[in-house]
Tab-separated table of C-alpha atoms in Angstrom:
chain	number	residue	atom	x	y	z
A	1	MET	CA	-69.267	-14.781	-22.955
A	2	GLN	CA	-72.505	-16.003	-21.442
A	3	GLN	CA	-70.548	-17.954	-18.914
A	4	ILE	CA	-68.667	-14.845	-17.838
A	5	ILE	CA	-71.964	-12.994	-17.352
A	6	TYR	CA	-73.333	-15.979	-15.462
A	7	PHE	CA	-70.230	-16.027	-13.300
A	8	ILE	CA	-70.510	-12.313	-12.548
A	9	ARG	CA	-74.213	-12.658	-11.741
A	10	LYS	CA	-73.598	-15.593	-9.470
A	11	PHE	CA	-70.792	-13.999	-7.516
A	12	ARG	CA	-71.910	-10.375	-7.780
A	13	TYR	CA	-72.094	-9.805	-4.025
A	14	PHE	CA	-68.726	-11.383	-3.487
A	15	LEU	CA	-67.219	-9.280	-6.290
A	16	LEU	CA	-68.751	-6.111	-4.807
A	17	PHE	CA	-67.385	-7.133	-1.408
A	18	LEU	CA	-63.942	-7.715	-2.907
A	19	LEU	CA	-63.998	-4.381	-4.750
A	20	LEU	CA	-64.922	-2.386	-1.641
A	21	GLU	CA	-62.406	-4.310	0.467
A	22	ILE	CA	-59.654	-3.458	-2.033
A	23	LEU	CA	-60.750	0.188	-1.850
A	24	ALA	CA	-60.516	0.084	1.959
A	25	PHE	CA	-57.039	-1.424	1.815
A	26	THR	CA	-55.955	1.260	-0.659
A	27	PHE	CA	-56.988	3.883	1.898
A	28	ILE	CA	-55.057	2.047	4.630
A	29	ILE	CA	-51.888	1.847	2.537
A	30	GLN	CA	-52.233	5.483	1.442
A	31	HIS	CA	-52.620	6.438	5.072
A	32	HIS	CA	-49.373	4.698	5.991
A	33	SER	CA	-47.315	6.497	3.372
A	34	TYR	CA	-46.666	9.871	4.895
A	35	HIS	CA	-47.631	12.404	2.263
A	36	LYS	CA	-50.356	10.632	0.393
A	37	SER	CA	-53.183	10.514	2.925
A	38	LYS	CA	-55.152	13.125	1.091
A	39	PHE	CA	-58.613	11.625	1.145
A	40	VAL	CA	-59.437	9.958	4.450
A	41	ASN	CA	-58.480	12.313	7.271
A	42	SER	CA	-60.294	14.414	9.824
A	43	ALA	CA	-59.000	17.679	8.349
A	44	ASN	CA	-62.075	18.026	6.130
A	45	SER	CA	-64.742	20.605	6.832
A	46	ILE	CA	-67.422	18.173	8.082
A	47	SER	CA	-65.480	16.272	10.728
A	48	GLY	CA	-63.303	19.274	11.532
A	49	GLY	CA	-66.393	21.425	11.973
A	50	ILE	CA	-68.089	18.905	14.253
A	51	TYR	CA	-64.963	18.483	16.362
A	52	ASN	CA	-64.624	22.258	16.563
A	53	LYS	CA	-68.200	22.638	17.863
A	54	THR	CA	-67.893	19.922	20.507
A	55	ASN	CA	-64.484	21.155	21.556
A	56	SER	CA	-65.791	24.622	22.305
A	57	ILE	CA	-68.063	22.980	24.891
A	58	ASN	CA	-65.382	20.664	26.310
A	59	GLU	CA	-62.855	23.463	26.515
A	60	PHE	CA	-64.883	25.160	29.214
A	61	PHE	CA	-64.168	22.346	31.651
A	62	HIS	CA	-60.395	22.596	31.225
A	63	LEU	CA	-60.018	26.343	31.732
A	64	LYS	CA	-58.415	25.952	35.130
A	65	THR	CA	-55.618	23.572	34.108
A	66	GLU	CA	-55.043	25.582	30.942
A	67	ASN	CA	-54.659	28.777	33.004
A	68	GLU	CA	-52.236	27.093	35.379
A	69	ARG	CA	-50.150	25.919	32.441
A	70	LEU	CA	-50.074	29.449	31.007
A	71	ILE	CA	-48.978	30.932	34.343
A	72	GLU	CA	-46.200	28.342	34.550
A	73	GLU	CA	-45.039	29.145	31.047
A	74	ASN	CA	-45.187	32.888	31.732
A	75	THR	CA	-43.047	32.489	34.819
A	76	ALA	CA	-40.510	30.409	32.918
A	77	LEU	CA	-40.372	32.973	30.111
A	78	LYS	CA	-39.949	35.855	32.550
A	79	ASN	CA	-37.137	33.979	34.261
A	80	SER	CA	-35.307	33.342	31.012
A	81	LEU	CA	-35.845	36.984	30.011
A	82	SER	CA	-34.277	38.232	33.226
A	83	ILE	CA	-31.276	35.941	32.730
A	84	LYS	CA	-30.874	37.277	29.223
A	85	ASN	CA	-31.020	40.912	30.374
A	86	LEU	CA	-28.343	40.178	32.928
A	87	SER	CA	-25.966	38.682	30.394
A	88	GLU	CA	-26.530	41.509	27.950
A	89	ASN	CA	-25.748	44.080	30.603
A	90	GLN	CA	-22.448	42.419	31.383
A	91	ASP	CA	-21.470	42.263	27.746
A	92	SER	CA	-21.806	45.954	27.018
A	93	PHE	CA	-19.645	46.061	23.893
A	94	LYS	CA	-22.002	44.055	21.747
A	95	LEU	CA	-22.148	44.937	18.049
A	96	ASN	CA	-25.709	45.352	16.862
A	97	ASP	CA	-25.548	43.668	13.505
A	98	SER	CA	-29.068	43.279	12.155
A	99	ALA	CA	-28.080	40.361	9.932
A	100	GLN	CA	-27.328	38.301	13.018
A	101	TYR	CA	-30.816	38.775	14.366
A	102	GLY	CA	-32.482	36.978	11.503
A	103	GLN	CA	-35.532	35.126	12.690
A	104	LYS	CA	-35.214	31.377	12.250
A	105	TYR	CA	-38.495	30.088	13.713
A	106	GLU	CA	-41.992	31.439	13.438
A	107	TYR	CA	-44.581	30.360	16.022
A	108	THR	CA	-48.345	30.224	15.567
A	109	TYR	CA	-50.821	28.972	18.121
A	110	ALA	CA	-53.691	26.569	17.496
A	111	LYS	CA	-56.189	24.591	19.512
A	112	ILE	CA	-56.374	20.802	19.568
A	113	ILE	CA	-59.952	19.953	18.674
A	114	ASN	CA	-59.538	16.167	18.607
A	115	ASN	CA	-57.054	14.321	20.769
A	116	ASN	CA	-56.331	10.588	20.515
A	117	TYR	CA	-53.876	8.670	22.657
A	118	THR	CA	-55.247	5.170	23.141
A	119	ASN	CA	-54.773	3.678	19.656
A	120	ARG	CA	-51.544	2.279	18.283
A	121	ASN	CA	-51.366	5.049	15.679
A	122	ASN	CA	-52.690	8.303	17.047
A	123	THR	CA	-53.478	11.467	15.117
A	124	LEU	CA	-54.677	14.816	16.420
A	125	THR	CA	-56.691	17.524	14.692
A	126	ILE	CA	-56.036	21.250	15.174
A	127	ASN	CA	-58.205	24.194	14.179
A	128	LYS	CA	-55.868	25.985	11.771
A	129	GLY	CA	-55.154	25.193	8.159
A	130	ILE	CA	-53.801	26.474	4.856
A	131	LYS	CA	-55.618	29.809	5.265
A	132	GLN	CA	-53.567	30.466	8.395
A	133	GLY	CA	-50.339	29.444	6.693
A	134	ILE	CA	-50.016	25.898	8.032
A	135	THR	CA	-48.325	23.395	5.726
A	136	SER	CA	-47.310	19.784	6.261
A	137	ASP	CA	-44.060	18.901	8.130
A	138	LEU	CA	-44.238	21.621	10.773
A	139	GLY	CA	-43.445	20.870	14.406
A	140	VAL	CA	-46.216	21.043	17.019
A	141	ILE	CA	-45.166	21.806	20.609
A	142	ASN	CA	-46.544	23.165	23.850
A	143	SER	CA	-44.853	24.562	26.911
A	144	LYS	CA	-44.114	21.121	28.348
A	145	GLY	CA	-42.717	19.331	25.302
A	146	ILE	CA	-43.365	18.190	21.785
A	147	ILE	CA	-46.698	16.913	20.490
A	148	GLY	CA	-46.081	15.847	16.897
A	149	VAL	CA	-45.632	16.900	13.279
A	150	THR	CA	-48.356	18.284	10.986
A	151	LYS	CA	-49.536	15.906	8.286
A	152	SER	CA	-52.551	16.703	6.078
A	153	THR	CA	-54.008	20.177	5.759
A	154	SER	CA	-57.332	21.507	4.541
A	155	SER	CA	-58.336	25.150	4.325
A	156	ASN	CA	-59.217	25.465	8.030
A	157	TYR	CA	-58.008	22.279	9.765
A	158	THR	CA	-54.831	20.228	10.007
A	159	THR	CA	-54.108	16.714	11.221
A	160	VAL	CA	-51.047	16.137	13.385
A	161	LEU	CA	-49.050	12.908	13.448
A	162	SER	CA	-48.724	12.473	17.198
A	163	ILE	CA	-45.485	11.262	18.795
A	164	LEU	CA	-47.725	8.393	19.983
A	165	ASN	CA	-47.627	6.819	16.535
A	166	ASN	CA	-45.785	3.912	14.979
A	167	ASN	CA	-44.599	6.157	12.123
A	168	SER	CA	-43.254	8.927	14.327
A	169	LYS	CA	-39.478	9.098	14.739
A	170	ILE	CA	-38.148	12.213	16.461
A	171	ASN	CA	-34.470	13.051	16.692
A	172	VAL	CA	-33.561	13.760	20.328
A	173	ARG	CA	-30.419	14.034	22.429
A	174	LEU	CA	-29.318	13.928	26.033
A	175	LYS	CA	-29.220	17.329	27.676
A	176	ASN	CA	-25.844	16.843	29.315
A	177	SER	CA	-23.999	15.376	26.336
A	178	ASN	CA	-24.342	15.513	22.583
A	179	HIS	CA	-25.285	11.883	21.973
A	180	PHE	CA	-28.196	11.627	19.583
A	181	GLY	CA	-30.968	9.049	19.630
A	182	THR	CA	-34.430	8.493	18.198
A	183	LEU	CA	-37.686	8.775	20.110
A	184	VAL	CA	-40.299	6.099	19.273
A	185	TRP	CA	-43.404	4.691	20.964
A	186	ASP	CA	-44.124	1.016	21.702
A	187	GLY	CA	-47.886	1.542	22.045
A	188	LYS	CA	-48.227	0.637	25.721
A	189	ASP	CA	-48.363	3.688	27.996
A	190	TYR	CA	-49.192	7.066	26.503
A	191	ASN	CA	-46.910	8.999	28.826
A	192	ILE	CA	-43.862	6.745	28.369
A	193	LEU	CA	-41.877	6.724	25.143
A	194	GLN	CA	-38.761	4.789	24.142
A	195	LEU	CA	-35.332	6.028	23.164
A	196	ILE	CA	-33.468	3.909	20.596
A	197	ASP	CA	-30.278	4.139	18.521
A	198	ILE	CA	-28.312	5.726	21.350
A	199	PRO	CA	-24.560	4.948	21.023
A	200	ARG	CA	-23.261	2.666	23.746
A	201	GLN	CA	-20.493	5.020	24.871
A	202	ALA	CA	-23.146	7.528	25.969
A	203	GLN	CA	-23.297	7.956	29.706
A	204	PHE	CA	-26.546	8.664	31.492
A	205	LYS	CA	-28.553	7.661	34.514
A	206	ASP	CA	-32.192	7.580	35.587
A	207	GLY	CA	-33.654	11.057	35.778
A	208	ASP	CA	-31.536	12.607	33.030
A	209	THR	CA	-33.380	15.062	30.780
A	210	ILE	CA	-33.977	14.425	27.094
A	211	ILE	CA	-34.292	17.394	24.700
A	212	THR	CA	-34.871	17.710	20.963
A	213	GLY	CA	-31.701	17.404	18.903
A	214	GLY	CA	-30.811	20.009	16.328
A	215	LYS	CA	-30.513	17.438	13.554
A	216	SER	CA	-34.095	17.624	12.377
A	217	ALA	CA	-35.203	20.570	10.293
A	218	ILE	CA	-38.575	20.551	12.044
A	219	PHE	CA	-38.090	21.202	15.756
A	220	PRO	CA	-35.827	23.857	17.252
A	221	GLU	CA	-33.012	22.428	19.335
A	222	GLY	CA	-33.370	22.152	23.087
A	223	ILE	CA	-37.077	21.701	23.710
A	224	LYS	CA	-37.408	19.649	26.884
A	225	ILE	CA	-39.257	16.365	26.307
A	226	GLY	CA	-38.955	14.183	29.388
A	227	VAL	CA	-36.680	12.326	31.760
A	228	ILE	CA	-35.198	8.827	31.607
A	229	LYS	CA	-37.363	6.589	33.748
A	230	ASN	CA	-35.396	3.342	33.590
A	231	PHE	CA	-33.157	1.379	31.231
A	232	LYS	CA	-31.266	-1.895	30.902
A	233	PHE	CA	-27.735	-2.491	29.709
A	234	GLU	CA	-27.470	-5.906	28.071
A	235	ASN	CA	-25.054	-7.419	25.513
A	236	ASN	CA	-23.044	-4.210	25.475
A	237	GLN	CA	-26.129	-2.346	24.250
A	238	PHE	CA	-28.671	-0.092	25.867
A	239	GLN	CA	-32.054	-1.786	25.901
A	240	ASP	CA	-35.525	-0.446	26.686
A	241	ILE	CA	-34.714	3.127	27.608
A	242	ASN	CA	-38.072	4.447	28.846
A	243	ILE	CA	-38.710	8.185	28.765
A	244	GLN	CA	-41.295	9.709	31.080
A	245	LEU	CA	-42.782	12.720	29.273
A	246	PHE	CA	-43.212	16.097	30.977
A	247	ASN	CA	-46.435	16.428	28.999
A	248	ASP	CA	-49.602	14.623	29.907
A	249	MET	CA	-50.595	13.517	26.418
A	250	SER	CA	-54.176	12.884	27.535
A	251	SER	CA	-54.834	16.535	28.344
A	252	ILE	CA	-53.389	18.997	25.882
A	253	GLY	CA	-55.342	22.086	24.867
A	254	TYR	CA	-53.526	24.900	23.104
A	255	VAL	CA	-50.364	24.182	21.136
A	256	GLN	CA	-47.802	26.157	19.169
A	257	ILE	CA	-46.825	25.361	15.609
A	258	VAL	CA	-43.185	25.946	14.731
A	259	LYS	CA	-42.297	26.940	11.212
A	260	ASN	CA	-38.598	26.693	10.400
A	261	LEU	CA	-37.978	29.560	7.994
A	262	GLU	CA	-34.602	28.137	6.949
A	263	ARG	CA	-35.891	24.617	6.376
A	264	THR	CA	-35.679	24.612	2.568
A	265	GLU	CA	-32.227	26.122	2.746
A	266	GLN	CA	-31.042	23.409	5.148
A	267	LEU	CA	-32.646	20.561	3.198
A	268	ASN	CA	-31.248	21.789	-0.135
A	269	LEU	CA	-27.774	22.083	1.307
A	270	GLU	CA	-27.957	18.589	2.808
A	271	LYS	CA	-29.194	17.217	-0.506
A	272	GLU	CA	-26.372	18.899	-2.420
A	273	SER	CA	-23.666	17.585	-0.136
A	274	LEU	CA	-25.217	14.130	-0.353
A	275	ASN	CA	-24.998	14.183	-4.150
A	276	GLU	CA	-21.338	15.124	-4.269
B	1	MET	CA	-91.272	1.044	4.263
B	2	ASN	CA	-90.502	4.743	4.490
B	3	SER	CA	-90.227	4.607	8.242
B	4	LEU	CA	-87.742	1.751	7.796
B	5	ILE	CA	-85.490	3.927	5.612
B	6	LEU	CA	-85.868	6.888	7.969
B	7	ASN	CA	-85.168	4.717	11.003
B	8	ASN	CA	-82.009	3.257	9.523
B	9	SER	CA	-80.671	6.597	8.272
B	10	LEU	CA	-81.230	8.183	11.675
B	11	ARG	CA	-79.579	5.211	13.339
B	12	PHE	CA	-76.619	5.518	10.924
B	13	ILE	CA	-76.017	9.195	11.698
B	14	GLY	CA	-76.782	8.777	15.394
B	15	LEU	CA	-74.376	5.876	15.847
B	16	VAL	CA	-71.554	7.616	13.947
B	17	LEU	CA	-71.885	10.760	16.085
B	18	LEU	CA	-72.252	8.716	19.283
B	19	GLN	CA	-69.142	6.732	18.384
B	20	VAL	CA	-66.832	9.592	17.423
B	21	LEU	CA	-67.971	12.123	20.023
B	22	ILE	CA	-68.527	9.924	23.080
B	23	PHE	CA	-67.373	6.327	22.789
B	24	ASN	CA	-64.019	7.163	21.174
B	25	HIS	CA	-63.116	9.179	24.271
B	26	ILE	CA	-64.253	6.852	27.065
B	27	ASN	CA	-60.794	5.323	27.709
B	28	LEU	CA	-61.911	2.856	30.363
B	29	PHE	CA	-58.839	1.665	32.350
B	30	GLY	CA	-56.832	4.088	30.250
B	31	TYR	CA	-57.252	2.497	26.849
B	32	LEU	CA	-60.580	0.687	26.250
B	33	ASN	CA	-62.916	2.311	23.755
B	34	PRO	CA	-65.992	0.313	22.693
B	35	MET	CA	-66.932	0.318	19.019
B	36	VAL	CA	-70.699	0.469	19.289
B	37	TYR	CA	-71.357	1.632	15.729
B	38	ILE	CA	-71.434	-1.993	14.568
B	39	ALA	CA	-74.884	-2.204	16.207
B	40	TRP	CA	-76.096	-0.737	12.908
B	41	ILE	CA	-74.876	-3.857	11.086
B	42	LEU	CA	-76.577	-6.123	13.620
B	43	LEU	CA	-79.900	-4.305	13.406
B	44	PHE	CA	-80.124	-3.669	9.644
B	45	PRO	CA	-83.122	-5.566	8.201
B	46	ILE	CA	-82.183	-8.693	6.299
B	47	ARG	CA	-83.264	-8.682	2.684
B	48	LYS	CA	-82.332	-10.564	-0.414
B	49	ASN	CA	-80.699	-7.478	-1.904
B	50	LYS	CA	-77.301	-7.351	-0.297
B	51	SER	CA	-75.449	-4.845	-2.482
B	52	LEU	CA	-77.022	-1.773	-0.860
B	53	PHE	CA	-76.230	-3.204	2.563
B	54	LEU	CA	-72.590	-3.828	1.604
B	55	ILE	CA	-72.129	-0.303	0.210
B	56	LEU	CA	-73.808	1.284	3.237
B	57	SER	CA	-71.707	-0.655	5.723
B	58	PHE	CA	-68.578	0.354	3.810
B	59	LEU	CA	-69.698	3.976	4.099
B	60	LEU	CA	-70.412	3.498	7.818
B	61	GLY	CA	-66.877	2.263	8.438
B	62	LEU	CA	-65.434	4.988	6.229
B	63	SER	CA	-67.251	7.752	8.120
B	64	ILE	CA	-65.744	6.440	11.365
B	65	ASP	CA	-62.345	6.432	9.632
B	66	PHE	CA	-62.801	10.035	8.561
B	67	PHE	CA	-63.242	11.101	12.151
B	68	SER	CA	-60.592	8.932	13.759
B	69	ASP	CA	-57.885	9.254	11.057
B	70	SER	CA	-57.412	5.521	10.664
B	71	GLY	CA	-57.123	5.183	6.896
B	72	GLY	CA	-59.628	2.502	5.926
B	73	ILE	CA	-59.334	0.166	8.906
B	74	ASN	CA	-62.909	0.474	10.162
B	75	ALA	CA	-64.277	0.361	6.611
B	76	ALA	CA	-62.492	-2.939	5.920
B	77	ALA	CA	-63.627	-4.544	9.179
B	78	THR	CA	-67.222	-3.330	8.965
B	79	LEU	CA	-67.511	-4.508	5.373
B	80	ALA	CA	-66.184	-7.929	6.355
B	81	ILE	CA	-68.779	-8.498	9.084
B	82	ALA	CA	-71.516	-7.154	6.821
B	83	PHE	CA	-70.556	-9.791	4.262
B	84	ILE	CA	-70.513	-12.698	6.705
B	85	ARG	CA	-73.575	-11.590	8.686
B	86	LEU	CA	-76.089	-13.739	6.821
B	87	PRO	CA	-74.038	-16.990	6.892
B	88	ILE	CA	-73.372	-16.506	10.617
B	89	LEU	CA	-77.043	-15.844	11.280
B	90	LYS	CA	-78.032	-18.969	9.372
B	91	MET	CA	-75.463	-20.958	11.317
B	92	VAL	CA	-76.640	-19.633	14.689
B	93	LEU	CA	-80.351	-20.039	13.999
B	94	ARG	CA	-79.899	-23.373	12.196
B	95	LYS	CA	-82.628	-22.564	9.704
B	96	THR	CA	-82.083	-22.316	5.985
B	97	ASP	CA	-85.228	-20.446	5.082
B	98	PHE	CA	-86.359	-18.111	7.812
B	99	ASP	CA	-88.543	-15.109	7.202
B	100	PHE	CA	-86.099	-12.513	5.864
B	101	LEU	CA	-88.358	-9.491	5.974
B	102	LEU	CA	-89.788	-10.038	9.405
B	103	PHE	CA	-86.521	-10.895	11.096
B	104	ASN	CA	-86.011	-9.029	14.340
B	105	LEU	CA	-83.112	-9.510	16.714
B	106	ARG	CA	-85.490	-9.175	19.664
B	107	ALA	CA	-87.760	-11.894	18.310
B	108	VAL	CA	-85.182	-14.688	18.484
B	109	SER	CA	-84.165	-16.180	21.804
B	110	PHE	CA	-81.664	-14.213	23.877
B	111	SER	CA	-78.950	-16.885	23.839
B	112	LYS	CA	-78.984	-17.112	20.043
B	113	ALA	CA	-78.959	-13.334	19.592
B	114	PHE	CA	-76.128	-13.160	22.126
B	115	ILE	CA	-73.997	-15.723	20.240
B	116	PHE	CA	-74.660	-13.866	16.986
B	117	ILE	CA	-73.569	-10.526	18.470
B	118	VAL	CA	-70.497	-12.041	20.140
B	119	ILE	CA	-69.214	-13.753	16.972
B	120	LEU	CA	-69.590	-10.655	14.788
B	121	THR	CA	-68.113	-8.307	17.397
B	122	ILE	CA	-65.041	-10.452	17.991
B	123	ILE	CA	-64.377	-10.853	14.259
B	124	HIS	CA	-64.784	-7.120	13.715
B	125	HIS	CA	-62.513	-6.155	16.604
B	126	PHE	CA	-59.882	-8.693	15.613
B	127	ILE	CA	-59.709	-7.243	12.076
B	128	VAL	CA	-59.559	-3.670	13.393
B	129	PHE	CA	-56.715	-4.356	15.830
B	130	SER	CA	-54.710	-6.545	13.439
B	131	LEU	CA	-54.835	-3.820	10.808
B	132	GLU	CA	-53.999	-1.159	13.363
B	133	TYR	CA	-50.914	-2.914	14.718
B	134	PHE	CA	-50.092	-4.605	11.402
B	135	SER	CA	-47.253	-6.793	12.651
B	136	LEU	CA	-46.886	-10.370	13.856
B	137	ASN	CA	-44.714	-9.269	16.774
B	138	SER	CA	-47.636	-7.620	18.478
B	139	PHE	CA	-49.780	-10.741	18.599
B	140	TYR	CA	-50.335	-10.424	22.350
B	141	PRO	CA	-51.608	-6.801	22.380
B	142	ILE	CA	-53.866	-7.581	19.408
B	143	ILE	CA	-55.512	-10.518	21.184
B	144	SER	CA	-55.822	-8.806	24.575
B	145	ASN	CA	-57.201	-5.626	23.008
B	146	THR	CA	-59.671	-7.646	20.933
B	147	ILE	CA	-61.033	-9.586	23.892
B	148	LEU	CA	-61.223	-6.727	26.391
B	149	THR	CA	-62.739	-4.245	23.944
B	150	SER	CA	-65.176	-6.888	22.692
B	151	VAL	CA	-66.496	-7.516	26.194
B	152	PHE	CA	-67.044	-3.798	26.676
B	153	THR	CA	-68.657	-3.372	23.242
B	154	ILE	CA	-70.959	-6.382	23.663
B	155	ILE	CA	-72.228	-5.169	27.040
B	156	ILE	CA	-73.026	-1.711	25.687
B	157	ILE	CA	-74.611	-3.012	22.454
B	158	ILE	CA	-76.868	-5.460	24.315
B	159	LEU	CA	-77.914	-2.821	26.843
B	160	GLY	CA	-78.583	-0.410	23.994
B	161	ILE	CA	-80.660	-2.914	22.020
B	162	ILE	CA	-82.715	-3.839	25.100
B	163	LEU	CA	-83.307	-0.194	25.986
B	164	PHE	CA	-84.018	1.262	22.573
B	165	SER	CA	-85.889	-1.385	20.608
B	166	LYS	CA	-89.457	-2.531	20.872
B	167	LYS	CA	-90.055	-6.131	21.746
B	168	LYS	CA	-92.314	-7.952	19.343
């Protein structure tokens, strides 16, 4: 017994070091598993509050670009509205069945108060949380493409798993055909992502547009993401398909959060058919 | 004694805020962000009681992690250099019994202080980037990131120490 006490006394600093190191590694591992990063994240009131304060100063310097982006989006929306009006006028015998107009997606806006894009695993913080109805696993987009998926929430802040993250895998497809692939990031350039798992019979060329696929229950189908920058075809396989994003990930201000109102329904159905 | 505690607490809070609000967003050449908060480890007075130092450096790393959403990466790396600080210092200074209480980084010769800062910074950065990438395939980006960021960090830390500390 005395020897044990002697041992502990002799190595007490090393044991303390070991204990704290194990604690740190527990946080790292928790952080890697998607839903468990409850403790160490910037969605708490202290860091969220500080980021919120500094962002309100920074925001002032980006008003011009933000306004330009809004004007662009407004023009695009007006254009699509006019196209829609045209088609509705032509089809004058439409039946107005209210059940067919069920809303599938609900959009909320939020402001990015902390943006990271230089690390291997990037996370963003936005200024809305549980009080505003944000939960985990909601899509985050802006007018030029997708940003990421919400991760941890606190009462007023939420962290977002950016698409510039090793753990982010987004289902996407080619705009001109229905071939699905997965969007990942190799950690090199923050405006260039990689497309993998695309079947080899897919046909595309440089400059083709990539949009979100309808397979995920998070993002609506058809959000434009970027264009194919270059690719190689080796060993009968597509290699290194680089996607140039429409978004500039280093300057994003306001974003929209997409809530899929039929998500539970879709997931339950998929689970049921998997069990059969 | 009280001014020592006050000084170190202010330095703790100041360096954390400086790191998360300014240095995390520098992005020199697109991706280099110096980690200057480890200056706190370098400047903390050396005493025989190490447990408080270990716990505080863990908390320092953890507060950086809270802001940058990195799990416990900075906590692990900061704790590691806090633990090996004394052995490295003894190795660099080649003295076994120097005056612990009166030790001041400005009091030793520049070349020795420089070697001390370089060794600890490189070890710290290597741990941070290995844990961040966490795969053997990305050996090259880990090494290049470590070296480039270390150079940047060391320059800023040395400039900061020269500017903001009194020479004895």
